[in-house]
PDB file of C-alpha atoms in Angstrom:
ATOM      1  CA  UNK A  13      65.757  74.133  61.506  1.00 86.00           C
ATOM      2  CA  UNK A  14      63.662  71.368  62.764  1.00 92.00           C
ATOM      3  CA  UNK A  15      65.059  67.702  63.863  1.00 95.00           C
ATOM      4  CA  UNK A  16      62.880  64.514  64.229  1.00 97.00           C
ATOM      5  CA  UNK A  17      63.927  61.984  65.960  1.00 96.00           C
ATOM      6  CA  UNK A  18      62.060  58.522  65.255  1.00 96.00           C
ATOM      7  CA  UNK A  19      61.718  55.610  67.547  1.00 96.00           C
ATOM      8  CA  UNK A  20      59.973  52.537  67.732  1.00 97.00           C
ATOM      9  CA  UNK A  21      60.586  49.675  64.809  1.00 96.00           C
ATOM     10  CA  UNK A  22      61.886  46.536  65.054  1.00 97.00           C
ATOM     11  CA  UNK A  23      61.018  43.273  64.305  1.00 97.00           C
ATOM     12  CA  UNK A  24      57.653  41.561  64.667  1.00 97.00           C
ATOM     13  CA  UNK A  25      55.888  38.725  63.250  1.00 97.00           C
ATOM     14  CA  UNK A  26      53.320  39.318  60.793  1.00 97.00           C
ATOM     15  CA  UNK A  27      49.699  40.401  62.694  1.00 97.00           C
ATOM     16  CA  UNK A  28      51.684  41.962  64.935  1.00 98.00           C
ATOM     17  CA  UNK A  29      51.985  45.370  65.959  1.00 98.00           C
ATOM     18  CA  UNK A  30      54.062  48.596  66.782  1.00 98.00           C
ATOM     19  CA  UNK A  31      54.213  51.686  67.708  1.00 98.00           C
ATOM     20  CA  UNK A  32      56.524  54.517  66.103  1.00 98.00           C
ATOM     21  CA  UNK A  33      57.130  58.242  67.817  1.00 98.00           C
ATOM     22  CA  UNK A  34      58.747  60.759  66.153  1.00 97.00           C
ATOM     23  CA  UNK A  35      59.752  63.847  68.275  1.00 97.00           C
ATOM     24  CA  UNK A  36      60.386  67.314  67.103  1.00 94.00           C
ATOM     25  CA  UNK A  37      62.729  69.665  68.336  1.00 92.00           C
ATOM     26  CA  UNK A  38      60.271  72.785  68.205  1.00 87.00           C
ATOM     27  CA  UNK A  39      56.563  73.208  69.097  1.00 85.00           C
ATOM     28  CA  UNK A  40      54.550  70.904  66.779  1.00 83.00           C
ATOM     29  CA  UNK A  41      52.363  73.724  66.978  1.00 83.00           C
ATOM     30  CA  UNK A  42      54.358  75.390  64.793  1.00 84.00           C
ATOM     31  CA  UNK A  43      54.214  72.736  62.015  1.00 89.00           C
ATOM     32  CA  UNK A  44      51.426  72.503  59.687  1.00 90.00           C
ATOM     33  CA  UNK A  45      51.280  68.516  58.543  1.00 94.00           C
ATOM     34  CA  UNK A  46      53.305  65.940  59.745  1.00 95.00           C
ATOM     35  CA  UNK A  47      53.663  62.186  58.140  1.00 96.00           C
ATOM     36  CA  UNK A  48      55.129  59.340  58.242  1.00 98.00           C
ATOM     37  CA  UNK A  49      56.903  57.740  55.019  1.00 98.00           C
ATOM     38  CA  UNK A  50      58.492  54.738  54.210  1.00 98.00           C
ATOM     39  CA  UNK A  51      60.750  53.146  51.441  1.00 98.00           C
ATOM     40  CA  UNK A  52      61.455  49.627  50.943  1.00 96.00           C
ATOM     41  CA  UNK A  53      64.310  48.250  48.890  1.00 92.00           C
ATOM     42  CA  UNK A  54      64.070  49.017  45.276  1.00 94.00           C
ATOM     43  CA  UNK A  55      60.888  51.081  45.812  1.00 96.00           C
ATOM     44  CA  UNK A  56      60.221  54.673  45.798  1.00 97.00           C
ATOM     45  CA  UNK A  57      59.084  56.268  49.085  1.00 97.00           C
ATOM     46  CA  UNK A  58      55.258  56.933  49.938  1.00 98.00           C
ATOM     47  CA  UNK A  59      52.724  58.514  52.543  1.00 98.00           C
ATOM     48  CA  UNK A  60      51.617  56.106  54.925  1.00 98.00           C
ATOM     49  CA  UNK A  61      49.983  58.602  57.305  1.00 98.00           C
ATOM     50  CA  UNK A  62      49.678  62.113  57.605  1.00 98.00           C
ATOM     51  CA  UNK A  63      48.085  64.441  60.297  1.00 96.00           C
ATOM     52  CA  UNK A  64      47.626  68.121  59.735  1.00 94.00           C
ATOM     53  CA  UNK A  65      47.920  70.703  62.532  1.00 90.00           C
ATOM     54  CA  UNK A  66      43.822  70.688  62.861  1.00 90.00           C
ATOM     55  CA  UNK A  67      43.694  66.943  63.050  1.00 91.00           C
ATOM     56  CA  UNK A  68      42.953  66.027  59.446  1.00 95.00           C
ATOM     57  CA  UNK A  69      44.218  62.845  58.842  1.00 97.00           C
ATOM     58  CA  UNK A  70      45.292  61.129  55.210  1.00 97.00           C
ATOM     59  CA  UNK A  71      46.348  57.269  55.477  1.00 98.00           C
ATOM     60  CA  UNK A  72      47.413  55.597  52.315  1.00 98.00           C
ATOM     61  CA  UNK A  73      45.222  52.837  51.427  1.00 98.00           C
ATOM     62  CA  UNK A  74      47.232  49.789  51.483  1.00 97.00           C
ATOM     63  CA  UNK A  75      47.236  50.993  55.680  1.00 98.00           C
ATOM     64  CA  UNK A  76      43.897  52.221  56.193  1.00 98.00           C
ATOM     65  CA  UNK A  77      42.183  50.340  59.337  1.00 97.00           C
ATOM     66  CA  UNK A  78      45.108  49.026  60.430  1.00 98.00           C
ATOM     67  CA  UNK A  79      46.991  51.577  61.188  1.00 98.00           C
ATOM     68  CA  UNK A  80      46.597  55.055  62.980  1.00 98.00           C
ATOM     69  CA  UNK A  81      48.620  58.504  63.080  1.00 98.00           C
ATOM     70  CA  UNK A  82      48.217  60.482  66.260  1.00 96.00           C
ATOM     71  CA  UNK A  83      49.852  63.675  67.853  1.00 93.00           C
ATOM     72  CA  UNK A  84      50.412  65.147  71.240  1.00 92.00           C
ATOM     73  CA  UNK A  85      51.358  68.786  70.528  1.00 88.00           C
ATOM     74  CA  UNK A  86      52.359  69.065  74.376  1.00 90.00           C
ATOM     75  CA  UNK A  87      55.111  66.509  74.183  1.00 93.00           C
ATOM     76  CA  UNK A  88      56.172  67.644  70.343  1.00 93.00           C
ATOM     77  CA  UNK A  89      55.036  64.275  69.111  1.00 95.00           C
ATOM     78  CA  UNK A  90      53.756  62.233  66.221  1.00 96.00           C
ATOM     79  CA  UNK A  91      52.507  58.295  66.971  1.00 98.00           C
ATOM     80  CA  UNK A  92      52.432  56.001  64.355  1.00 98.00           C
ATOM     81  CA  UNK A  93      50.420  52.681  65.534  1.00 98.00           C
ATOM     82  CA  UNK A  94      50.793  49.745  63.675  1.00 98.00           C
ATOM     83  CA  UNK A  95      48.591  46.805  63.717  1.00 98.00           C
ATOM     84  CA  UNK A  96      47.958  43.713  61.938  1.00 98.00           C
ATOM     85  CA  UNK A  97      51.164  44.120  60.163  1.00 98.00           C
ATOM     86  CA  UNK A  98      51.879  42.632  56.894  1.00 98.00           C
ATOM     87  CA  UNK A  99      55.298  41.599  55.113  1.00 97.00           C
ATOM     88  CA  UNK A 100      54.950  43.979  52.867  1.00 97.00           C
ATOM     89  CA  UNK A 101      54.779  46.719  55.698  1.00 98.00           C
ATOM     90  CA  UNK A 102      58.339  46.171  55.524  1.00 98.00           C
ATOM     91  CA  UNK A 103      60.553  49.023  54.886  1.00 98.00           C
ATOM     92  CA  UNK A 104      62.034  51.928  56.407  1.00 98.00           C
ATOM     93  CA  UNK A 105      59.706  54.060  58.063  1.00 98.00           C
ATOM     94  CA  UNK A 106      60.865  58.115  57.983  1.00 98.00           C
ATOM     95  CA  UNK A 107      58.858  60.748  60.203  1.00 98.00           C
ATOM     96  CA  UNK A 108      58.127  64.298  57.969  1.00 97.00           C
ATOM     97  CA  UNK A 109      57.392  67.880  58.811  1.00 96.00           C
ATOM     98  CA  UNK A 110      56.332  70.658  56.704  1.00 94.00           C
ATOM     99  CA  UNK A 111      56.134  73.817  57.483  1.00 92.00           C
ATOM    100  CA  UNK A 112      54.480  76.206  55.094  1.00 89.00           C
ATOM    101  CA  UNK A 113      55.704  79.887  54.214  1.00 87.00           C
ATOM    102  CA  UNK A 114      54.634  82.317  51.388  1.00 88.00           C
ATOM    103  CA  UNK A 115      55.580  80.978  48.565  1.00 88.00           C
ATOM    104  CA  UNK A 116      57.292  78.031  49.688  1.00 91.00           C
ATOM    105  CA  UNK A 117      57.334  75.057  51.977  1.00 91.00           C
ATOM    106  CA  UNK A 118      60.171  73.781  54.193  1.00 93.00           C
ATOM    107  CA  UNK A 119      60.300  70.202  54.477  1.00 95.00           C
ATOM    108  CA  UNK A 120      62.035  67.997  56.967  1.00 96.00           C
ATOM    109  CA  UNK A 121      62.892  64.111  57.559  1.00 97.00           C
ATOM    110  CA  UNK A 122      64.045  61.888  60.108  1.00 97.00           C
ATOM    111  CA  UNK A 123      66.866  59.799  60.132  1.00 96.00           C
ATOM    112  CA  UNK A 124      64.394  56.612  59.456  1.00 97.00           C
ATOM    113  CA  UNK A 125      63.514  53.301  62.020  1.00 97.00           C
ATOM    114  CA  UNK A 126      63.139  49.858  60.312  1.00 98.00           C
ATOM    115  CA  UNK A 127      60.372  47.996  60.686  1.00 98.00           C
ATOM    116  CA  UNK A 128      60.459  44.282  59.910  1.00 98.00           C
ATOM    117  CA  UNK A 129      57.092  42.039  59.599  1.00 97.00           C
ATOM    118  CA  UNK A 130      58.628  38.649  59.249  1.00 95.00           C
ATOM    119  CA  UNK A 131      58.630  35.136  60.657  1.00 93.00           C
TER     120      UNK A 131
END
């Protein structure tokens, strides 16, 4: 069993930025990709960012160049920067893990941290 714990959103005005961290409670070197998601109200979740465990990152494109995923596998943690944020970066923002088996993948989510990009 893995737990995330994500920290970091808030409110800011628009062209702001932010930073989320998600921490893990086992060695990130044990998990293959990590993301971050988000859903806002009446919408379905999606990728924003994803790193894999050899430092292949995937950013959606509504984000790319303005925002940035990171990790620090020595402090079990996945960044999120956020930078000239939008209104429509609004939502809340859940940190993923995946761990892949044979045959299967297990999949795990954070509780969630809203981020606000409002006036």
């Amino acid at each position: 069993q893995v737990q995330l714990v994500e920290s970091g959103g808030g409110l800011v005005q628009p062209g702001g930025s932010l930073r989320l961290s998600c921490v893990a409670s086992v060695s990130i070197f044990s998990i293959n990709a990590m993301g971050w998601y988000r859903q806002a109200p009446g919408k379905q979740r999606e990728l924003v960012a994803a790193i894999a465990s050899d430092g292949t990152t995937n950013y959606a494109d509504s984000v790319k160049g303005r925002f940035t995923i990171s990790r620090d596998n020595y402090k079990n943690t996945v960044y999120l920067q956020m930078n000239s944020l939008k209104p429509e970066d609004t939502a809340v923002y859940y940190c993923n893990a995946k761990i892949r088996r044979v045959g299967s993948t297990l999949e795990y989510w954070g509780q969630g941290t809203q981020v606000t990009a409002s006036s």
